Tab-separated table of N, CA and C in Angstrom:
chain	number	residue	atom	x	y	z
A	9	MET	N	-8.652	-61.744	-156.170
A	9	MET	CA	-7.284	-62.055	-155.828
A	9	MET	C	-7.055	-63.565	-155.935
A	10	LEU	N	-8.001	-64.354	-155.425
A	10	LEU	CA	-7.849	-65.812	-155.495
A	10	LEU	C	-7.829	-66.281	-156.948
A	11	TRP	N	-8.705	-65.705	-157.774
A	11	TRP	CA	-8.747	-66.093	-159.190
A	11	TRP	C	-7.411	-65.787	-159.862
A	12	PHE	N	-6.883	-64.590	-159.628
A	12	PHE	CA	-5.609	-64.205	-160.231
A	12	PHE	C	-4.508	-65.171	-159.808
A	13	LEU	N	-4.451	-65.484	-158.519
A	13	LEU	CA	-3.422	-66.398	-158.031
A	13	LEU	C	-3.628	-67.810	-158.559
A	14	LEU	N	-4.873	-68.200	-158.769
A	14	LEU	CA	-5.159	-69.524	-159.327
A	14	LEU	C	-4.548	-69.659	-160.709
A	15	THR	N	-4.553	-68.581	-161.482
A	15	THR	CA	-4.055	-68.632	-162.857
A	15	THR	C	-2.593	-68.217	-162.988
A	16	ALA	N	-1.978	-67.777	-161.897
A	16	ALA	CA	-0.579	-67.338	-161.923
A	16	ALA	C	0.364	-68.534	-161.838
A	17	PRO	N	1.571	-68.400	-162.405
A	17	PRO	CA	2.556	-69.479	-162.280
A	17	PRO	C	2.807	-69.819	-160.808
A	18	GLU	N	2.770	-71.085	-160.500
A	18	GLU	CA	2.976	-71.587	-159.140
A	18	GLU	C	1.984	-70.988	-158.141
A	19	ASN	N	0.857	-70.496	-158.652
A	19	ASN	CA	-0.202	-69.908	-157.813
A	19	ASN	C	0.327	-68.802	-156.921
A	20	ALA	N	1.266	-68.014	-157.443
A	20	ALA	CA	1.885	-66.934	-156.672
A	20	ALA	C	2.133	-65.731	-157.565
A	21	ALA	N	2.098	-64.548	-156.952
A	21	ALA	CA	2.388	-63.316	-157.684
A	21	ALA	C	2.865	-62.258	-156.700
A	22	PRO	N	3.672	-61.323	-157.189
A	22	PRO	CA	4.095	-60.217	-156.325
A	22	PRO	C	2.900	-59.368	-155.908
A	23	MET	N	2.949	-58.874	-154.691
A	23	MET	CA	1.864	-58.046	-154.165
A	23	MET	C	1.632	-56.818	-155.047
A	24	ASN	N	2.705	-56.186	-155.542
A	24	ASN	CA	2.528	-55.001	-156.375
A	24	ASN	C	1.848	-55.344	-157.692
A	25	GLN	N	2.058	-56.535	-158.201
A	25	GLN	CA	1.380	-56.977	-159.422
A	25	GLN	C	-0.109	-57.216	-159.152
A	26	LEU	N	-0.414	-57.772	-157.982
A	26	LEU	CA	-1.819	-57.939	-157.606
A	26	LEU	C	-2.518	-56.585	-157.538
A	27	ALA	N	-1.873	-55.616	-156.910
A	27	ALA	CA	-2.463	-54.282	-156.784
A	27	ALA	C	-2.723	-53.684	-158.163
A	28	ALA	N	-1.747	-53.780	-159.050
A	28	ALA	CA	-1.893	-53.210	-160.393
A	28	ALA	C	-2.986	-53.924	-161.191
A	29	THR	N	-3.026	-55.230	-161.096
A	29	THR	CA	-4.009	-56.008	-161.850
A	29	THR	C	-5.423	-55.757	-161.350
A	30	LEU	N	-5.577	-55.694	-160.044
A	30	LEU	CA	-6.894	-55.516	-159.458
A	30	LEU	C	-7.344	-54.059	-159.420
A	31	GLY	N	-6.397	-53.149	-159.650
A	31	GLY	CA	-6.724	-51.733	-159.588
A	31	GLY	C	-6.904	-51.234	-158.166
A	32	PHE	N	-6.275	-51.920	-157.215
A	32	PHE	CA	-6.345	-51.543	-155.806
A	32	PHE	C	-5.131	-50.697	-155.450
A	33	THR	N	-5.257	-49.941	-154.377
A	33	THR	CA	-4.085	-49.272	-153.820
A	33	THR	C	-3.221	-50.339	-153.137
A	34	THR	N	-1.997	-49.971	-152.822
A	34	THR	CA	-1.132	-50.886	-152.084
A	34	THR	C	-1.762	-51.238	-150.743
A	35	ALA	N	-2.309	-50.229	-150.069
A	35	ALA	CA	-2.943	-50.471	-148.767
A	35	ALA	C	-4.172	-51.371	-148.912
A	36	GLY	N	-4.960	-51.139	-149.945
A	36	GLY	CA	-6.144	-51.963	-150.173
A	36	GLY	C	-5.781	-53.406	-150.471
A	37	THR	N	-4.745	-53.596	-151.265
A	37	THR	CA	-4.281	-54.946	-151.587
A	37	THR	C	-3.783	-55.644	-150.330
A	38	THR	N	-3.035	-54.931	-149.503
A	38	THR	CA	-2.523	-55.501	-148.254
A	38	THR	C	-3.672	-55.898	-147.337
A	39	LYS	N	-4.690	-55.061	-147.273
A	39	LYS	CA	-5.838	-55.341	-146.409
A	39	LYS	C	-6.552	-56.620	-146.849
A	40	VAL	N	-6.790	-56.771	-148.155
A	40	VAL	CA	-7.437	-57.984	-148.661
A	40	VAL	C	-6.532	-59.195	-148.423
A	41	ALA	N	-5.241	-59.052	-148.698
A	41	ALA	CA	-4.298	-60.154	-148.485
A	41	ALA	C	-4.248	-60.551	-147.015
A	42	ASP	N	-4.283	-59.561	-146.117
A	42	ASP	CA	-4.304	-59.860	-144.682
A	42	ASP	C	-5.517	-60.714	-144.319
A	43	ARG	N	-6.673	-60.332	-144.837
A	43	ARG	CA	-7.901	-61.089	-144.530
A	43	ARG	C	-7.850	-62.497	-145.108
A	44	LEU	N	-7.335	-62.629	-146.320
A	44	LEU	CA	-7.220	-63.957	-146.922
A	44	LEU	C	-6.184	-64.812	-146.180
A	45	ALA	N	-5.115	-64.171	-145.712
A	45	ALA	CA	-4.107	-64.892	-144.931
A	45	ALA	C	-4.689	-65.335	-143.584
A	46	GLU	N	-5.458	-64.469	-142.938
A	46	GLU	CA	-6.104	-64.832	-141.670
A	46	GLU	C	-7.059	-66.011	-141.847
A	47	ALA	N	-7.672	-66.086	-143.026
A	47	ALA	CA	-8.591	-67.193	-143.326
A	47	ALA	C	-7.839	-68.445	-143.777
A	48	GLY	N	-6.502	-68.342	-143.888
A	48	GLY	CA	-5.693	-69.491	-144.281
A	48	GLY	C	-5.700	-69.779	-145.772
A	49	LEU	N	-6.117	-68.795	-146.584
A	49	LEU	CA	-6.225	-69.021	-148.024
A	49	LEU	C	-4.987	-68.602	-148.810
A	50	LEU	N	-4.188	-67.728	-148.242
A	50	LEU	CA	-2.929	-67.373	-148.898
A	50	LEU	C	-1.869	-67.098	-147.856
A	51	GLU	N	-0.632	-67.117	-148.336
A	51	GLU	CA	0.503	-66.774	-147.479
A	51	GLU	C	1.346	-65.768	-148.238
A	52	ARG	N	2.051	-64.951	-147.494
A	52	ARG	CA	2.979	-63.994	-148.096
A	52	ARG	C	4.379	-64.348	-147.648
A	53	ARG	N	5.285	-64.271	-148.622
A	53	ARG	CA	6.691	-64.547	-148.305
A	53	ARG	C	7.585	-63.812	-149.296
A	54	PRO	N	8.829	-63.604	-148.936
A	54	PRO	CA	9.755	-62.944	-149.869
A	54	PRO	C	9.981	-63.805	-151.106
A	55	SER	N	10.178	-63.148	-152.233
A	55	SER	CA	10.482	-63.844	-153.476
A	55	SER	C	11.863	-64.476	-153.372
A	56	PRO	N	12.031	-65.703	-153.880
A	56	PRO	CA	13.367	-66.304	-153.871
A	56	PRO	C	14.325	-65.587	-154.824
A	57	CYS	N	13.790	-64.794	-155.753
A	57	CYS	CA	14.617	-64.090	-156.730
A	57	CYS	C	15.027	-62.698	-156.272
A	58	ASP	N	14.191	-62.097	-155.429
A	58	ASP	CA	14.442	-60.737	-154.976
A	58	ASP	C	13.751	-60.567	-153.632
A	59	ARG	N	14.503	-60.571	-152.571
A	59	ARG	CA	13.937	-60.528	-151.213
A	59	ARG	C	13.147	-59.249	-150.929
A	60	ARG	N	13.307	-58.220	-151.781
A	60	ARG	CA	12.520	-56.992	-151.600
A	60	ARG	C	11.080	-57.176	-152.074
A	61	VAL	N	10.849	-58.198	-152.899
A	61	VAL	CA	9.521	-58.459	-153.467
A	61	VAL	C	8.788	-59.461	-152.581
A	62	ILE	N	7.557	-59.119	-152.225
A	62	ILE	CA	6.725	-60.026	-151.427
A	62	ILE	C	5.745	-60.728	-152.359
A	63	LEU	N	5.749	-62.047	-152.287
A	63	LEU	CA	4.833	-62.852	-153.091
A	63	LEU	C	3.629	-63.256	-152.249
A	64	ALA	N	2.467	-63.229	-152.874
A	64	ALA	CA	1.266	-63.822	-152.290
A	64	ALA	C	1.103	-65.164	-152.988
A	65	ARG	N	0.908	-66.210	-152.212
A	65	ARG	CA	0.797	-67.563	-152.772
A	65	ARG	C	-0.410	-68.252	-152.150
A	66	LEU	N	-1.175	-68.947	-152.996
A	66	LEU	CA	-2.303	-69.709	-152.475
A	66	LEU	C	-1.812	-70.846	-151.600
A	67	THR	N	-2.497	-71.061	-150.499
A	67	THR	CA	-2.262	-72.253	-149.676
A	67	THR	C	-3.114	-73.383	-150.265
A	68	GLU	N	-3.001	-74.578	-149.735
A	68	GLU	CA	-3.854	-75.680	-150.215
A	68	GLU	C	-5.333	-75.348	-150.040
A	69	PRO	N	-5.752	-74.849	-148.844
A	69	PRO	CA	-7.158	-74.458	-148.720
A	69	PRO	C	-7.537	-73.318	-149.687
A	70	GLY	N	-6.604	-72.411	-149.945
A	70	GLY	CA	-6.856	-71.325	-150.891
A	70	GLY	C	-7.033	-71.841	-152.305
A	71	LEU	N	-6.204	-72.818	-152.670
A	71	LEU	CA	-6.321	-73.436	-153.997
A	71	LEU	C	-7.673	-74.125	-154.130
A	72	THR	N	-8.076	-74.849	-153.105
A	72	THR	CA	-9.380	-75.524	-153.120
A	72	THR	C	-10.509	-74.509	-153.245
A	73	ALA	N	-10.452	-73.432	-152.476
A	73	ALA	CA	-11.489	-72.394	-152.524
A	73	ALA	C	-11.528	-71.726	-153.895
A	74	ALA	N	-10.356	-71.433	-154.462
A	74	ALA	CA	-10.304	-70.774	-155.770
A	74	ALA	C	-10.854	-71.678	-156.869
A	75	VAL	N	-10.500	-72.957	-156.841
A	75	VAL	CA	-11.009	-73.898	-157.843
A	75	VAL	C	-12.523	-74.047	-157.704
A	76	THR	N	-12.994	-74.180	-156.478
A	76	THR	CA	-14.434	-74.302	-156.248
A	76	THR	C	-15.166	-73.068	-156.761
A	77	ALA	N	-14.645	-71.901	-156.467
A	77	ALA	CA	-15.267	-70.654	-156.932
A	77	ALA	C	-15.238	-70.574	-158.458
A	78	ALA	N	-14.127	-70.957	-159.078
A	78	ALA	CA	-14.018	-70.912	-160.539
A	78	ALA	C	-15.015	-71.861	-161.193
A	79	LEU	N	-15.169	-73.058	-160.643
A	79	LEU	CA	-16.124	-74.020	-161.197
A	79	LEU	C	-17.562	-73.541	-161.015
A	80	THR	N	-17.841	-72.929	-159.882
A	80	THR	CA	-19.178	-72.385	-159.633
A	80	THR	C	-19.481	-71.253	-160.610
A	81	LEU	N	-18.514	-70.370	-160.821
A	81	LEU	CA	-18.685	-69.276	-161.772
A	81	LEU	C	-18.874	-69.818	-163.191
A	82	ALA	N	-18.068	-70.789	-163.581
A	82	ALA	CA	-18.188	-71.370	-164.927
A	82	ALA	C	-19.564	-71.980	-165.133
A	83	ASP	N	-20.076	-72.669	-164.137
A	83	ASP	CA	-21.399	-73.274	-164.243
A	83	ASP	C	-22.473	-72.194	-164.378
A	84	ALA	N	-22.373	-71.146	-163.582
A	84	ALA	CA	-23.344	-70.051	-163.658
A	84	ALA	C	-23.294	-69.359	-165.016
A	85	LEU	N	-22.090	-69.155	-165.539
A	85	LEU	CA	-21.962	-68.524	-166.854
A	85	LEU	C	-22.547	-69.407	-167.958
A	86	ARG	N	-22.327	-70.719	-167.863
A	86	ARG	CA	-22.922	-71.637	-168.848
A	86	ARG	C	-24.437	-71.523	-168.836
A	87	LYS	N	-25.011	-71.483	-167.642
A	87	LYS	CA	-26.471	-71.432	-167.512
A	87	LYS	C	-27.052	-70.073	-167.899
A	88	ARG	N	-26.393	-68.992	-167.488
A	88	ARG	CA	-26.982	-67.664	-167.638
A	88	ARG	C	-26.530	-66.900	-168.873
A	89	VAL	N	-25.414	-67.297	-169.464
A	89	VAL	CA	-24.902	-66.558	-170.621
A	89	VAL	C	-24.838	-67.456	-171.852
A	90	VAL	N	-24.096	-68.540	-171.765
A	90	VAL	CA	-23.916	-69.410	-172.934
A	90	VAL	C	-25.246	-70.025	-173.354
A	91	GLY	N	-26.011	-70.516	-172.392
A	91	GLY	CA	-27.295	-71.143	-172.715
A	91	GLY	C	-28.227	-70.222	-173.477
A	92	PRO	N	-28.536	-69.045	-172.932
A	92	PRO	CA	-29.445	-68.143	-173.643
A	92	PRO	C	-28.909	-67.637	-174.985
A	93	LEU	N	-27.608	-67.382	-175.073
A	93	LEU	CA	-27.037	-66.883	-176.324
A	93	LEU	C	-26.872	-67.977	-177.373
A	94	GLY	N	-26.576	-69.173	-176.930
A	94	GLY	CA	-26.219	-70.240	-177.856
A	94	GLY	C	-24.723	-70.220	-178.087
A	95	ALA	N	-24.192	-71.361	-178.453
A	95	ALA	CA	-22.741	-71.502	-178.589
A	95	ALA	C	-22.155	-70.568	-179.645
A	96	GLN	N	-22.820	-70.432	-180.786
A	96	GLN	CA	-22.267	-69.606	-181.864
A	96	GLN	C	-22.233	-68.125	-181.472
A	97	SER	N	-23.314	-67.612	-180.919
A	97	SER	CA	-23.340	-66.213	-180.498
A	97	SER	C	-22.352	-65.955	-179.363
A	98	PHE	N	-22.255	-66.924	-178.457
A	98	PHE	CA	-21.296	-66.772	-177.367
A	98	PHE	C	-19.871	-66.726	-177.923
A	99	GLY	N	-19.570	-67.578	-178.893
A	99	GLY	CA	-18.246	-67.553	-179.531
A	99	GLY	C	-17.940	-66.208	-180.158
A	100	SER	N	-18.932	-65.596	-180.794
A	100	SER	CA	-18.752	-64.263	-181.384
A	100	SER	C	-18.496	-63.222	-180.304
A	101	LEU	N	-19.227	-63.328	-179.207
A	101	LEU	CA	-19.031	-62.411	-178.083
A	101	LEU	C	-17.614	-62.534	-177.527
A	102	VAL	N	-17.162	-63.748	-177.327
A	102	VAL	CA	-15.810	-63.984	-176.805
A	102	VAL	C	-14.767	-63.410	-177.758
A	103	ALA	N	-14.950	-63.628	-179.052
A	103	ALA	CA	-14.000	-63.098	-180.035
A	103	ALA	C	-13.973	-61.574	-179.993
A	104	GLY	N	-15.139	-60.952	-179.864
A	104	GLY	CA	-15.204	-59.494	-179.796
A	104	GLY	C	-14.529	-58.941	-178.566
A	105	VAL	N	-14.793	-59.547	-177.430
A	105	VAL	CA	-14.162	-59.096	-176.189
A	105	VAL	C	-12.654	-59.337	-176.253
A	106	GLY	N	-12.256	-60.471	-176.790
A	106	GLY	CA	-10.833	-60.777	-176.915
A	106	GLY	C	-10.092	-59.783	-177.782
A	107	ALA	N	-10.791	-59.212	-178.758
A	107	ALA	CA	-10.155	-58.243	-179.656
A	107	ALA	C	-9.803	-56.946	-178.950
A	108	VAL	N	-10.513	-56.590	-177.882
A	108	VAL	CA	-10.216	-55.346	-177.171
A	108	VAL	C	-9.382	-55.570	-175.914
A	109	ASP	N	-9.116	-56.819	-175.573
A	109	ASP	CA	-8.313	-57.134	-174.391
A	109	ASP	C	-6.844	-56.887	-174.706
A	110	PRO	N	-6.155	-56.119	-173.859
A	110	PRO	CA	-4.724	-55.901	-174.118
A	110	PRO	C	-3.946	-57.207	-173.992
A	111	ALA	N	-2.816	-57.242	-174.620
A	111	ALA	CA	-1.958	-58.425	-174.553
A	111	ALA	C	-1.608	-58.718	-173.111
A	112	PRO	N	-1.694	-59.982	-172.698
A	112	PRO	CA	-1.365	-60.307	-171.298
A	112	PRO	C	0.105	-60.020	-170.993
A	113	ARG	N	0.316	-59.567	-169.777
A	113	ARG	CA	1.691	-59.324	-169.314
A	113	ARG	C	2.247	-60.622	-168.734
A	114	PRO	N	3.540	-60.831	-168.891
A	114	PRO	CA	4.127	-62.008	-168.234
A	114	PRO	C	3.973	-61.875	-166.724
A	115	ARG	N	3.712	-63.024	-166.044
A	115	ARG	CA	3.497	-62.977	-164.600
A	115	ARG	C	4.540	-63.770	-163.839
A	116	ASP	N	5.663	-64.014	-164.451
A	116	ASP	CA	6.701	-64.755	-163.762
A	116	ASP	C	7.436	-63.813	-162.811
A	117	SER	N	7.432	-64.143	-161.538
A	117	SER	CA	8.015	-63.245	-160.534
A	117	SER	C	9.533	-63.136	-160.629
A	118	CYS	N	10.187	-64.094	-161.282
A	118	CYS	CA	11.649	-64.061	-161.372
A	118	CYS	C	12.117	-63.521	-162.704
A	119	GLY	N	11.173	-63.108	-163.557
A	119	GLY	CA	11.469	-62.450	-164.825
A	119	GLY	C	12.391	-63.224	-165.654
């Protein structure tokens, strides 16, 4: 959830979009969001475009945690995947995976 919000416009996304992207139920998404909110990593508020839509938005501590986690993951991937494969083989792997990835959906909450 933190990674998705880190890459979302304004570090925010509708709760229903989080559920769909993560493959969670609405209840499961709410439960994770509740725990992250209790930890001070995200906040939920109505969308300025549609008050029926609830946005999850990273807080400053959430942004820091997400960036730290992303950098840690990137470093681990460099060491454990890119290093052993080599840059050229890794590039081929990325191209292959990218070919089967569906086109990204727009994530702007105000459409």
